[in-house]
């Protein structure tokens, strides 16, 4: 019975050594052999880290405007959404309505970022001002071929507008004709304002006053009724007609002169006096 028990114990120890992977020099205590159990969750799990993004590259703005007299325009590119590793992107320029050399300096090159770098990168483009022009002209700058896993964002093209520094020539205009003077309004006054027109009473003095008023007042004296003069006490004087006097006769208008021993009227400068339809009846 004792030999059998020893044999069973030896077999158990041999199995325990095989399970735990122990060397033949390892001491196994019988008390621990019965309590040994395999560790739960055998094996070690490993995690594989994901590669960080190299970012997205684009221009800061889709358009820039610069005065021709400024002589330079500065545009900027940005790196966003990632900064792992060093990346580059190419830029190239192309004409719009502006011409390289004549209006701006064309170039091509590369924007570069180091690992961890997200600072904006700028590009200065010279603008020609030796030939000022009127209006606006444009050219374009494009991004292409980002390195590695970096991608292009929006905008990837910039349009640069150059505002010309030239001035427009004066517009030829037809000469403006002088404004004609306003039509002259002829003011007329009837001799009835000075005489009652009865044709019987002598009004030599009144007619003289009417002539003088017409000359100084710039109106036309209208004789539109018969007026008797140069008779009685008035026979010794002639009626003066001053320069610039205008007299016109209408309807029944006439001067009735009684005495002709003296001239009824005196005109110093006939060329300055206008007598229209002059009507004088000598009695």
XYZ file of N, CA, C and O in Angstrom, residues 29-210:
728
model
N 6.317 21.830 -4.046
C 5.806 21.345 -2.769
C 4.483 20.666 -2.994
O 3.631 21.204 -3.720
N 4.330 19.533 -2.428
C 3.083 18.794 -2.642
C 1.859 19.597 -2.290
O 0.827 19.519 -2.938
N 2.006 20.465 -1.271
C 0.833 21.222 -0.845
C 0.407 22.239 -1.890
O -0.751 22.571 -2.024
N 1.408 22.732 -2.649
C 1.059 23.734 -3.664
C 0.620 23.105 -4.953
O -0.047 23.721 -5.749
N 0.993 21.894 -5.177
C 0.632 21.249 -6.437
C -0.846 21.085 -6.584
O -1.406 21.262 -7.662
N -1.492 20.784 -5.502
C -2.933 20.542 -5.583
C -3.719 21.817 -5.776
O -4.837 21.794 -6.266
N -3.112 22.951 -5.350
C -3.868 24.218 -5.472
C -3.539 25.002 -6.735
O -4.092 26.053 -6.985
N -2.534 24.552 -7.528
C -2.156 25.301 -8.740
C -3.264 25.279 -9.763
O -3.923 24.269 -9.941
N -3.466 26.415 -10.430
C -4.514 26.538 -11.466
C -3.984 27.415 -12.578
O -3.228 28.359 -12.341
N -4.349 27.117 -13.750
C -3.883 27.953 -14.874
C -4.379 29.386 -14.758
O -5.509 29.620 -14.311
N -3.528 30.392 -15.151
C -3.921 31.826 -15.082
C -4.998 32.106 -16.096
O -4.991 31.605 -17.217
N -5.942 32.901 -15.637
C -7.043 33.279 -16.560
C -6.534 34.287 -17.565
O -5.644 35.081 -17.292
N -7.166 34.293 -18.726
C -6.784 35.240 -19.769
C -5.396 35.006 -20.248
O -4.609 35.935 -20.381
N -5.032 33.774 -20.489
C -3.675 33.459 -20.931
C -3.370 34.171 -22.217
O -4.208 34.305 -23.087
N -2.113 34.645 -22.339
C -1.712 35.391 -23.545
C -1.761 36.881 -23.295
O -2.509 37.373 -22.450
N -0.954 37.730 -24.056
C -0.900 39.186 -23.897
C -1.438 39.845 -25.154
O -0.990 39.552 -26.263
N -2.422 40.768 -24.988
C -2.978 41.485 -26.159
C -2.098 42.680 -26.476
O -1.607 43.348 -25.587
N -1.888 43.006 -27.796
C -1.078 44.169 -28.217
C -1.927 45.128 -29.034
O -2.755 44.690 -29.822
N -1.747 46.451 -28.837
C -2.503 47.476 -29.573
C -1.592 48.120 -30.602
O -0.471 48.518 -30.306
N -2.118 48.281 -31.858
C -1.358 48.911 -32.941
C -1.818 50.356 -33.071
O -2.986 50.625 -33.369
N -0.953 51.388 -32.884
C -1.333 52.805 -32.950
C -1.619 53.258 -34.383
O -0.956 52.830 -35.315
N -2.659 54.114 -34.538
C -2.997 54.643 -35.855
C -2.036 55.764 -36.222
O -1.647 56.559 -35.383
N -1.711 55.922 -37.537
C -0.791 56.951 -38.007
C -1.455 58.323 -37.956
O -2.585 58.485 -38.417
N -0.800 59.322 -37.405
C -1.367 60.655 -37.299
C -1.428 61.321 -38.671
O -0.615 61.041 -39.559
N -2.385 62.313 -38.846
C -2.607 62.968 -40.137
C -1.510 63.980 -40.448
O -1.018 64.677 -39.549
N -1.136 64.051 -41.705
C -0.164 65.050 -42.147
C -0.828 66.385 -42.487
O -0.138 67.354 -42.770
N -2.161 66.425 -42.481
C -2.871 67.694 -42.624
C -3.437 67.957 -44.017
O -3.222 67.205 -44.969
N -4.164 69.059 -44.093
C -4.772 69.543 -45.338
C -4.208 70.921 -45.637
O -4.126 71.776 -44.755
N -3.842 71.143 -46.887
C -3.179 72.393 -47.274
C -4.059 73.159 -48.255
O -4.590 72.577 -49.223
N -4.221 74.451 -48.014
C -5.020 75.306 -48.892
C -4.556 76.746 -48.742
O -3.761 77.073 -47.858
N -5.074 77.619 -49.618
C -4.830 79.051 -49.473
C -5.759 79.613 -48.398
O -6.844 79.069 -48.145
N -5.357 80.715 -47.793
C -6.202 81.351 -46.775
C -7.415 82.022 -47.384
O -8.456 82.128 -46.744
N -7.307 82.521 -48.623
C -8.414 83.234 -49.259
C -8.416 82.892 -50.747
O -7.373 82.614 -51.330
N -9.598 82.928 -51.383
C -9.666 82.580 -52.801
C -9.289 83.731 -53.728
O -9.097 83.516 -54.921
N -9.202 84.953 -53.206
C -8.930 86.099 -54.081
C -8.209 87.190 -53.313
O -8.429 87.384 -52.110
N -7.345 87.898 -54.032
C -6.629 89.054 -53.487
C -6.714 90.178 -54.509
O -6.706 89.925 -55.726
N -6.795 91.409 -54.027
C -6.785 92.589 -54.896
C -5.650 93.503 -54.452
O -5.479 93.750 -53.255
N -4.881 93.989 -55.427
C -3.739 94.838 -55.114
C -3.674 95.973 -56.124
O -3.991 95.802 -57.297
N -3.302 97.174 -55.646
C -3.104 98.304 -56.545
C -1.796 98.133 -57.295
O -0.805 97.648 -56.735
N -1.799 98.522 -58.546
C -0.573 98.427 -59.343
C 0.542 99.238 -58.705
O 1.720 98.845 -58.760
N 0.209 100.337 -58.075
C 1.226 101.193 -57.463
C 1.824 100.580 -56.202
O 2.871 101.020 -55.731
N 1.187 99.536 -55.614
C 1.728 98.887 -54.417
C 2.975 98.071 -54.742
O 3.802 97.807 -53.867
N 3.085 97.588 -55.981
C 4.271 96.906 -56.502
C 4.512 95.518 -55.918
O 5.472 94.851 -56.290
N 3.665 95.020 -55.030
C 3.834 93.664 -54.494
C 2.516 93.204 -53.888
O 1.733 94.018 -53.392
N 2.249 91.890 -53.976
C 1.095 91.296 -53.309
C 1.588 90.061 -52.564
O 2.455 89.326 -53.043
N 1.071 89.859 -51.338
C 1.491 88.735 -50.504
C 0.293 87.809 -50.300
O -0.761 88.251 -49.818
N 0.437 86.530 -50.679
C -0.622 85.550 -50.469
C -0.114 84.509 -49.477
O 1.093 84.362 -49.270
N -1.037 83.762 -48.827
C -0.644 82.836 -47.761
C -1.313 81.484 -47.942
O -2.452 81.390 -48.405
N -0.578 80.421 -47.564
C -1.098 79.058 -47.554
C -1.119 78.547 -46.122
O -0.276 78.917 -45.300
N -2.089 77.666 -45.808
C -2.252 77.181 -44.435
C -2.237 75.650 -44.416
O -2.644 74.990 -45.375
N -1.771 75.109 -43.287
C -1.803 73.658 -43.028
C -2.717 73.439 -41.828
O -2.453 73.924 -40.729
N -3.781 72.685 -42.013
C -4.752 72.467 -40.940
C -5.069 70.972 -40.845
O -4.721 70.188 -41.732
N -5.744 70.622 -39.735
C -6.237 69.250 -39.528
C -5.115 68.225 -39.512
O -5.282 67.092 -39.969
N -3.945 68.576 -39.001
C -2.853 67.621 -38.880
C -1.511 68.288 -39.026
O -1.376 69.283 -39.757
N -0.506 67.757 -38.303
C 0.828 68.351 -38.368
C 1.928 67.298 -38.293
O 3.081 67.612 -38.024
N 1.565 66.005 -38.493
C 2.545 64.931 -38.376
C 3.462 64.910 -39.584
O 3.006 64.926 -40.726
N 4.742 64.901 -39.353
C 5.698 64.765 -40.428
C 5.922 66.050 -41.201
O 5.181 67.034 -41.071
N 6.963 66.028 -42.010
C 7.254 67.178 -42.883
C 6.490 67.004 -44.188
O 6.413 65.906 -44.744
N 5.874 68.095 -44.667
C 5.101 68.027 -45.911
C 5.469 69.210 -46.804
O 5.944 70.254 -46.345
N 5.222 69.045 -48.094
C 5.433 70.115 -49.080
C 4.266 70.125 -50.046
O 3.533 69.132 -50.175
N 4.101 71.254 -50.724
C 3.101 71.375 -51.778
C 3.643 72.354 -52.805
O 4.302 73.341 -52.455
N 3.397 72.094 -54.069
C 3.894 72.949 -55.144
C 2.921 74.075 -55.448
O 1.700 73.926 -55.279
N 3.448 75.217 -55.903
C 2.599 76.296 -56.410
C 3.086 76.694 -57.809
O 4.273 76.627 -58.123
N 2.127 77.108 -58.642
C 2.416 77.561 -60.004
C 1.509 78.723 -60.338
O 0.391 78.834 -59.813
N 1.957 79.609 -61.211
C 1.183 80.786 -61.619
C 0.803 80.676 -63.081
O 1.491 80.023 -63.875
N -0.302 81.334 -63.438
C -0.752 81.358 -64.829
C -1.432 82.680 -65.126
O -2.020 83.311 -64.235
N -1.340 83.115 -66.376
C -1.946 84.384 -66.776
C -3.468 84.298 -66.797
O -4.037 83.248 -67.132
N -4.080 85.414 -66.446
C -5.483 85.629 -66.740
C -5.495 86.699 -67.823
O -4.988 86.506 -68.923
N -6.054 87.859 -67.471
C -5.939 89.000 -68.395
C -4.615 89.730 -68.201
O -4.207 90.533 -69.051
N -3.934 89.451 -67.078
C -2.603 90.026 -66.844
C -1.552 89.173 -67.552
O -1.723 87.957 -67.715
N -0.464 89.802 -67.960
C 0.611 89.108 -68.667
C 1.853 89.059 -67.784
O 2.275 90.077 -67.229
N 2.412 87.847 -67.658
C 3.639 87.678 -66.888
C 4.742 88.515 -67.514
O 4.892 88.569 -68.732
N 5.521 89.180 -66.680
C 6.593 90.035 -67.165
C 6.141 91.466 -67.326
O 6.755 92.389 -66.808
N 5.038 91.664 -68.037
C 4.530 93.020 -68.260
C 3.758 93.539 -67.054
O 3.826 94.724 -66.722
N 3.002 92.633 -66.383
C 2.139 93.060 -65.287
C 2.541 92.474 -63.931
O 2.238 93.052 -62.891
N 3.198 91.318 -63.916
C 3.628 90.705 -62.658
C 4.786 89.763 -62.960
O 5.046 89.430 -64.129
N 5.480 89.307 -61.905
C 6.602 88.382 -62.062
C 6.127 86.958 -61.802
O 5.736 86.620 -60.682
N 6.148 86.117 -62.845
C 5.691 84.739 -62.706
C 6.784 83.889 -62.067
O 7.972 84.061 -62.355
N 6.389 82.949 -61.197
C 7.340 82.019 -60.582
C 6.599 80.744 -60.211
O 5.370 80.680 -60.231
N 7.352 79.712 -59.870
C 6.809 78.461 -59.344
C 7.733 78.004 -58.236
O 8.916 78.363 -58.190
N 7.227 77.190 -57.310
C 8.059 76.762 -56.197
C 7.310 75.858 -55.259
O 6.333 75.190 -55.650
N 7.736 75.834 -54.001
C 7.204 74.894 -53.017
C 6.989 75.588 -51.676
O 7.829 76.374 -51.228
N 5.850 75.298 -51.068
C 5.618 75.635 -49.661
C 6.048 74.422 -48.837
O 5.717 73.276 -49.195
N 6.756 74.621 -47.714
C 7.254 73.508 -46.901
C 6.887 73.702 -45.437
O 6.942 74.820 -44.905
N 6.535 72.581 -44.781
C 6.266 72.562 -43.338
C 7.083 71.443 -42.707
O 7.164 70.327 -43.257
N 7.681 71.700 -41.566
C 8.396 70.666 -40.821
C 7.399 69.880 -39.976
O 6.232 70.245 -39.851
N 7.883 68.809 -39.381
C 7.046 68.000 -38.500
C 6.534 68.860 -37.348
O 7.304 69.548 -36.663
N 5.229 68.871 -37.163
C 4.613 69.652 -36.089
C 4.365 71.107 -36.433
O 3.802 71.854 -35.637
N 4.771 71.535 -37.603
C 4.644 72.948 -38.004
C 3.282 73.192 -38.642
O 2.899 72.516 -39.604
N 2.531 74.173 -38.112
C 1.240 74.559 -38.709
C 1.180 76.057 -39.007
O 0.103 76.610 -39.226
N 2.325 76.715 -39.001
C 2.346 78.161 -39.287
C 2.022 78.406 -40.759
O 2.372 77.606 -41.641
N 1.329 79.530 -41.033
C 1.021 79.897 -42.411
C 2.303 80.231 -43.166
O 3.245 80.801 -42.605
N 2.330 79.899 -44.430
C 3.471 80.211 -45.282
C 3.044 81.255 -46.314
O 1.944 81.171 -46.874
N 3.903 82.239 -46.546
C 3.545 83.346 -47.431
C 4.403 83.354 -48.686
O 5.522 82.826 -48.707
N 3.843 83.979 -49.722
C 4.538 84.125 -50.999
C 4.356 85.564 -51.467
O 3.222 86.052 -51.584
N 5.467 86.272 -51.711
C 5.420 87.652 -52.192
C 5.613 87.661 -53.701
O 6.579 87.089 -54.220
N 4.676 88.324 -54.405
C 4.709 88.354 -55.866
C 4.883 89.802 -56.315
O 4.023 90.656 -56.037
N 5.968 90.145 -57.016
C 6.174 91.518 -57.502
C 5.139 91.892 -58.566
O 4.787 91.083 -59.428
N 4.651 93.127 -58.478
C 3.701 93.693 -59.445
C 4.412 94.800 -60.217
O 5.044 95.671 -59.627
N 4.313 94.759 -61.530
C 4.983 95.761 -62.370
C 4.161 97.047 -62.419
O 2.941 97.009 -62.570
N 4.858 98.197 -62.275
C 4.167 99.488 -62.342
C 4.780 100.419 -63.379
O 4.467 101.613 -63.404
N 5.640 99.877 -64.230
C 6.306 100.737 -65.215
C 5.378 101.179 -66.339
O 5.618 102.187 -66.993
N 4.300 100.429 -66.557
C 3.330 100.786 -67.602
C 1.940 100.853 -66.985
O 1.174 99.878 -67.038
N 1.603 101.969 -66.351
C 0.283 102.079 -65.711
C -0.838 101.847 -66.719
O -0.782 102.300 -67.853
N -1.840 101.100 -66.296
C -2.991 100.839 -67.162
C -4.274 101.239 -66.451
O -4.300 101.451 -65.233
N -5.331 101.325 -67.218
C -6.637 101.695 -66.687
C -7.481 100.439 -66.562
O -7.473 99.581 -67.437
N -8.203 100.293 -65.446
C -9.050 99.124 -65.248
C -8.374 98.088 -64.372
O -7.546 98.421 -63.509
N -8.705 96.806 -64.570
C -8.145 95.722 -63.770
C -7.637 94.591 -64.656
O -8.124 94.410 -65.776
N -6.655 93.833 -64.128
C -6.139 92.636 -64.788
C -5.961 91.557 -63.727
O -5.774 91.857 -62.546
N -6.003 90.267 -64.152
C -5.932 89.166 -63.193
C -4.905 88.122 -63.610
O -4.566 87.992 -64.785
N -4.408 87.377 -62.606
C -3.626 86.164 -62.839
C -3.937 85.191 -61.716
O -4.564 85.553 -60.710
N -3.514 83.921 -61.869
C -3.887 82.867 -60.927
C -2.654 82.203 -60.322
O -1.593 82.132 -60.951
N -2.831 81.688 -59.083
C -1.815 80.883 -58.409
C -2.487 79.589 -57.966
O -3.536 79.629 -57.307
N -1.909 78.435 -58.332
C -2.509 77.131 -58.036
C -1.589 76.295 -57.166
O -0.363 76.324 -57.319
N -2.193 75.490 -56.250
C -1.476 74.500 -55.454
C -1.627 73.130 -56.107
O -2.676 72.819 -56.683
N -0.579 72.282 -55.980
C -0.650 70.936 -56.553
C 0.361 70.028 -55.865
O 1.317 70.486 -55.238
N 0.132 68.722 -55.981
C 1.051 67.669 -55.571
C 1.513 67.799 -54.117
O 2.706 67.951 -53.825
N 0.587 67.723 -53.151
C 1.030 67.681 -51.754
C 1.782 66.374 -51.501
O 1.455 65.326 -52.069
N 2.785 66.415 -50.631
C 3.604 65.233 -50.378
C 2.935 64.307 -49.366
O 2.031 64.705 -48.616
N 3.404 63.037 -49.363
C 2.926 62.068 -48.381
C 1.428 61.873 -48.453
O 0.837 61.756 -49.531
N 0.817 61.851 -47.291
C -0.641 61.678 -47.215
C -1.368 63.001 -47.012
O -2.569 63.000 -46.748
N -0.665 64.128 -47.090
C -1.321 65.440 -47.000
C -2.272 65.609 -48.185
O -2.048 65.068 -49.277
N -3.328 66.350 -47.978
C -4.332 66.556 -49.025
C -4.509 68.037 -49.308
O -4.148 68.886 -48.491
N -5.074 68.342 -50.489
C -5.405 69.724 -50.844
C -6.788 70.076 -50.341
O -7.742 69.302 -50.507
N -6.894 71.259 -49.726
C -8.189 71.760 -49.295
C -8.688 72.814 -50.254
O -8.178 72.987 -51.367
N -9.700 73.527 -49.815
C -10.305 74.591 -50.622
C -10.148 75.925 -49.901
O -10.421 75.997 -48.697
N -9.687 76.984 -50.580
C -9.373 77.037 -52.009
C -7.939 76.579 -52.290
O -7.036 76.847 -51.509
N -7.779 75.924 -53.420
C -6.445 75.545 -53.861
C -5.979 76.424 -55.016
O -4.894 76.216 -55.553
N -6.832 77.388 -55.403
C -6.483 78.359 -56.448
C -6.809 79.760 -55.948
O -7.858 79.976 -55.328
N -5.893 80.689 -56.195
C -6.089 82.095 -55.844
C -6.138 82.915 -57.132
O -5.333 82.691 -58.041
N -7.089 83.842 -57.191
C -7.136 84.818 -58.281
C -6.673 86.167 -57.742
O -7.258 86.688 -56.790
N -5.628 86.711 -58.337
C -5.091 88.010 -57.925
C -5.552 89.059 -58.935
O -5.344 88.895 -60.145
N -6.193 90.105 -58.444
C -6.672 91.206 -59.296
C -5.777 92.415 -59.088
O -5.596 92.876 -57.953
N -5.225 92.925 -60.187
C -4.397 94.132 -60.134
C -5.253 95.320 -60.578
O -5.798 95.320 -61.687
N -5.392 96.319 -59.708
C -6.120 97.545 -60.055
C -5.136 98.527 -60.680
O -4.179 98.951 -60.030
N -5.362 98.873 -61.943
C -4.427 99.726 -62.665
C -4.277 101.102 -62.053
O -5.214 101.662 -61.474
N -3.073 101.658 -62.192
C -2.781 102.988 -61.643
C -2.879 104.070 -62.704
O -2.591 105.234 -62.441
N -3.301 103.710 -63.924
C -3.424 104.706 -64.995
C -4.679 105.538 -64.841
O -5.577 105.226 -64.049
N -4.750 106.601 -65.589
C -5.919 107.479 -65.581
C -6.538 107.493 -66.966
O -5.840 107.404 -67.976
N -7.849 107.608 -66.988
C -8.560 107.639 -68.265
C -8.319 108.967 -68.967
O -8.284 110.026 -68.316
N -8.133 108.946 -70.286
C -7.975 110.208 -71.004
C -9.264 111.009 -70.934
O -10.353 110.438 -70.788
N -9.162 112.311 -70.989
C -10.388 113.109 -70.929
C -11.305 112.777 -72.094
O -10.857 112.538 -73.213
N -12.558 112.719 -71.801
C -13.551 112.409 -72.828
C -13.814 113.658 -73.658
O -14.120 114.735 -73.128
N -13.646 113.481 -74.958
C -13.876 114.620 -75.857
C -15.369 114.916 -75.915
O -16.197 114.028 -76.118
N -15.691 116.139 -75.732
C -17.090 116.544 -75.787
C -17.237 117.696 -76.770
O -16.320 118.500 -76.957
N -18.363 117.709 -77.402
C -18.643 118.792 -78.341
C -18.782 120.099 -77.568
O -19.300 120.127 -76.445
N -18.270 121.171 -78.132
C -18.410 122.454 -77.424
C -19.873 122.807 -77.222
O -20.715 122.577 -78.086
N -20.121 123.311 -76.073
C -21.488 123.693 -75.741
C -21.762 125.072 -76.333
O -21.026 126.027 -76.041
N -22.755 125.152 -77.186
C -23.047 126.468 -77.772
C -23.475 127.438 -76.682
O -24.070 127.047 -75.673
N -23.154 128.698 -76.868
C -23.559 129.682 -75.857
C -25.071 129.759 -75.747
O -25.792 129.582 -76.729
N -25.498 129.989 -74.560
C -26.935 130.103 -74.332
C -27.438 131.410 -74.931
O -26.903 132.488 -74.627
N -28.383 131.298 -75.839
C -28.891 132.536 -76.451
C -29.550 133.415 -75.393
O -30.121 132.910 -74.422
N -29.425 134.690 -75.558
C -30.073 135.583 -74.583
C -31.582 135.408 -74.639
O -32.137 135.028 -75.675
N -32.208 135.610 -73.537
C -33.670 135.474 -73.550
C -34.285 136.484 -74.512
O -33.726 137.557 -74.742
N -35.371 136.101 -75.131
C -36.005 137.022 -76.082
C -36.366 138.340 -75.392
O -36.800 138.361 -74.239
N -36.102 139.361 -76.127
C -36.389 140.690 -75.587
C -37.890 140.936 -75.615
O -38.538 140.794 -76.646
N -38.380 141.254 -74.467
C -39.806 141.557 -74.372
C -40.000 143.062 -74.582
O -39.453 143.876 -73.837
N -40.706 143.360 -75.637
C -40.935 144.776 -75.948
C -42.112 145.286 -75.141
O -43.222 144.751 -75.223
N -41.799 146.288 -74.347
C -42.852 146.896 -73.530
C -43.414 148.091 -74.287
O -42.654 148.939 -74.776
N -44.697 148.107 -74.397
C -45.359 149.220 -75.117
C -46.301 149.960 -74.175
O -46.917 149.347 -73.296
N -46.361 151.242 -74.407
C -47.301 152.059 -73.634
C -48.033 152.999 -74.599
O -47.434 153.584 -75.500
N -49.322 153.095 -74.356
C -50.137 153.965 -75.211
C -49.971 155.424 -74.800
O -49.783 155.750 -73.622
N -50.025 156.260 -75.810
C -49.923 157.708 -75.535
C -51.118 158.217 -74.745
O -51.096 159.336 -74.193
N -52.135 157.342 -74.624
C -53.321 157.740 -73.856
C -52.992 157.946 -72.377
O -53.785 158.535 -71.647
N -51.808 157.411 -71.943
C -51.426 157.654 -70.556
C -51.021 159.106 -70.315
O -50.908 159.535 -69.170
N -50.802 159.864 -71.420
C -50.380 161.266 -71.274
C -51.423 162.260 -71.820
O -51.449 163.398 -71.374
N -52.242 161.813 -72.777
C -53.231 162.733 -73.381
C -54.597 162.068 -73.432
O -54.683 160.829 -73.491
N -55.695 162.853 -73.433
C -57.044 162.263 -73.469
C -57.521 161.885 -74.867
O -58.592 161.282 -75.006
N -56.736 162.245 -75.912
C -57.077 161.834 -77.280
C -58.439 162.382 -77.754
O -59.234 161.664 -78.377
N -58.709 163.645 -77.499
C -59.948 164.206 -78.049
C -59.731 164.806 -79.430
O -60.681 165.122 -80.149
N -58.430 164.952 -79.827
C -58.128 165.477 -81.165
C -58.368 166.955 -81.321
O -58.171 167.487 -82.410
N -58.773 167.657 -80.259
C -59.106 169.061 -80.366
C -58.193 169.950 -79.521
O -57.864 171.060 -79.908
N -57.811 169.485 -78.374
C -56.984 170.274 -77.457
C -55.522 170.077 -77.787
O -55.088 168.986 -78.150
N -54.733 171.167 -77.661
C -53.296 171.087 -77.936
C -52.585 170.407 -76.750
O -52.727 170.835 -75.610
N -51.806 169.359 -77.071
C -51.083 168.613 -76.034
C -49.596 168.514 -76.370
O -48.955 167.490 -76.155
N -49.041 169.623 -76.867
C -47.628 169.603 -77.233
C -46.748 169.254 -76.045
O -45.844 168.394 -76.152
N -46.963 169.870 -74.878
C -46.164 169.578 -73.687
C -46.316 168.119 -73.249
O -45.327 167.461 -72.870
N -47.517 167.583 -73.310
C -47.759 166.200 -72.884
C -47.061 165.212 -73.822
O -46.480 164.211 -73.379
N -47.084 165.529 -75.145
C -46.406 164.642 -76.102
C -44.895 164.663 -75.864
O -44.215 163.633 -75.938
N -44.339 165.840 -75.551
C -42.907 165.938 -75.265
C -42.535 165.074 -74.053
O -41.508 164.383 -74.046
N -43.404 165.107 -73.025
C -43.129 164.291 -71.844
C -43.233 162.793 -72.173
O -42.450 161.973 -71.674
N -44.162 162.414 -73.043
C -44.313 161.009 -73.435
C -43.090 160.524 -74.205
O -42.590 159.404 -73.986
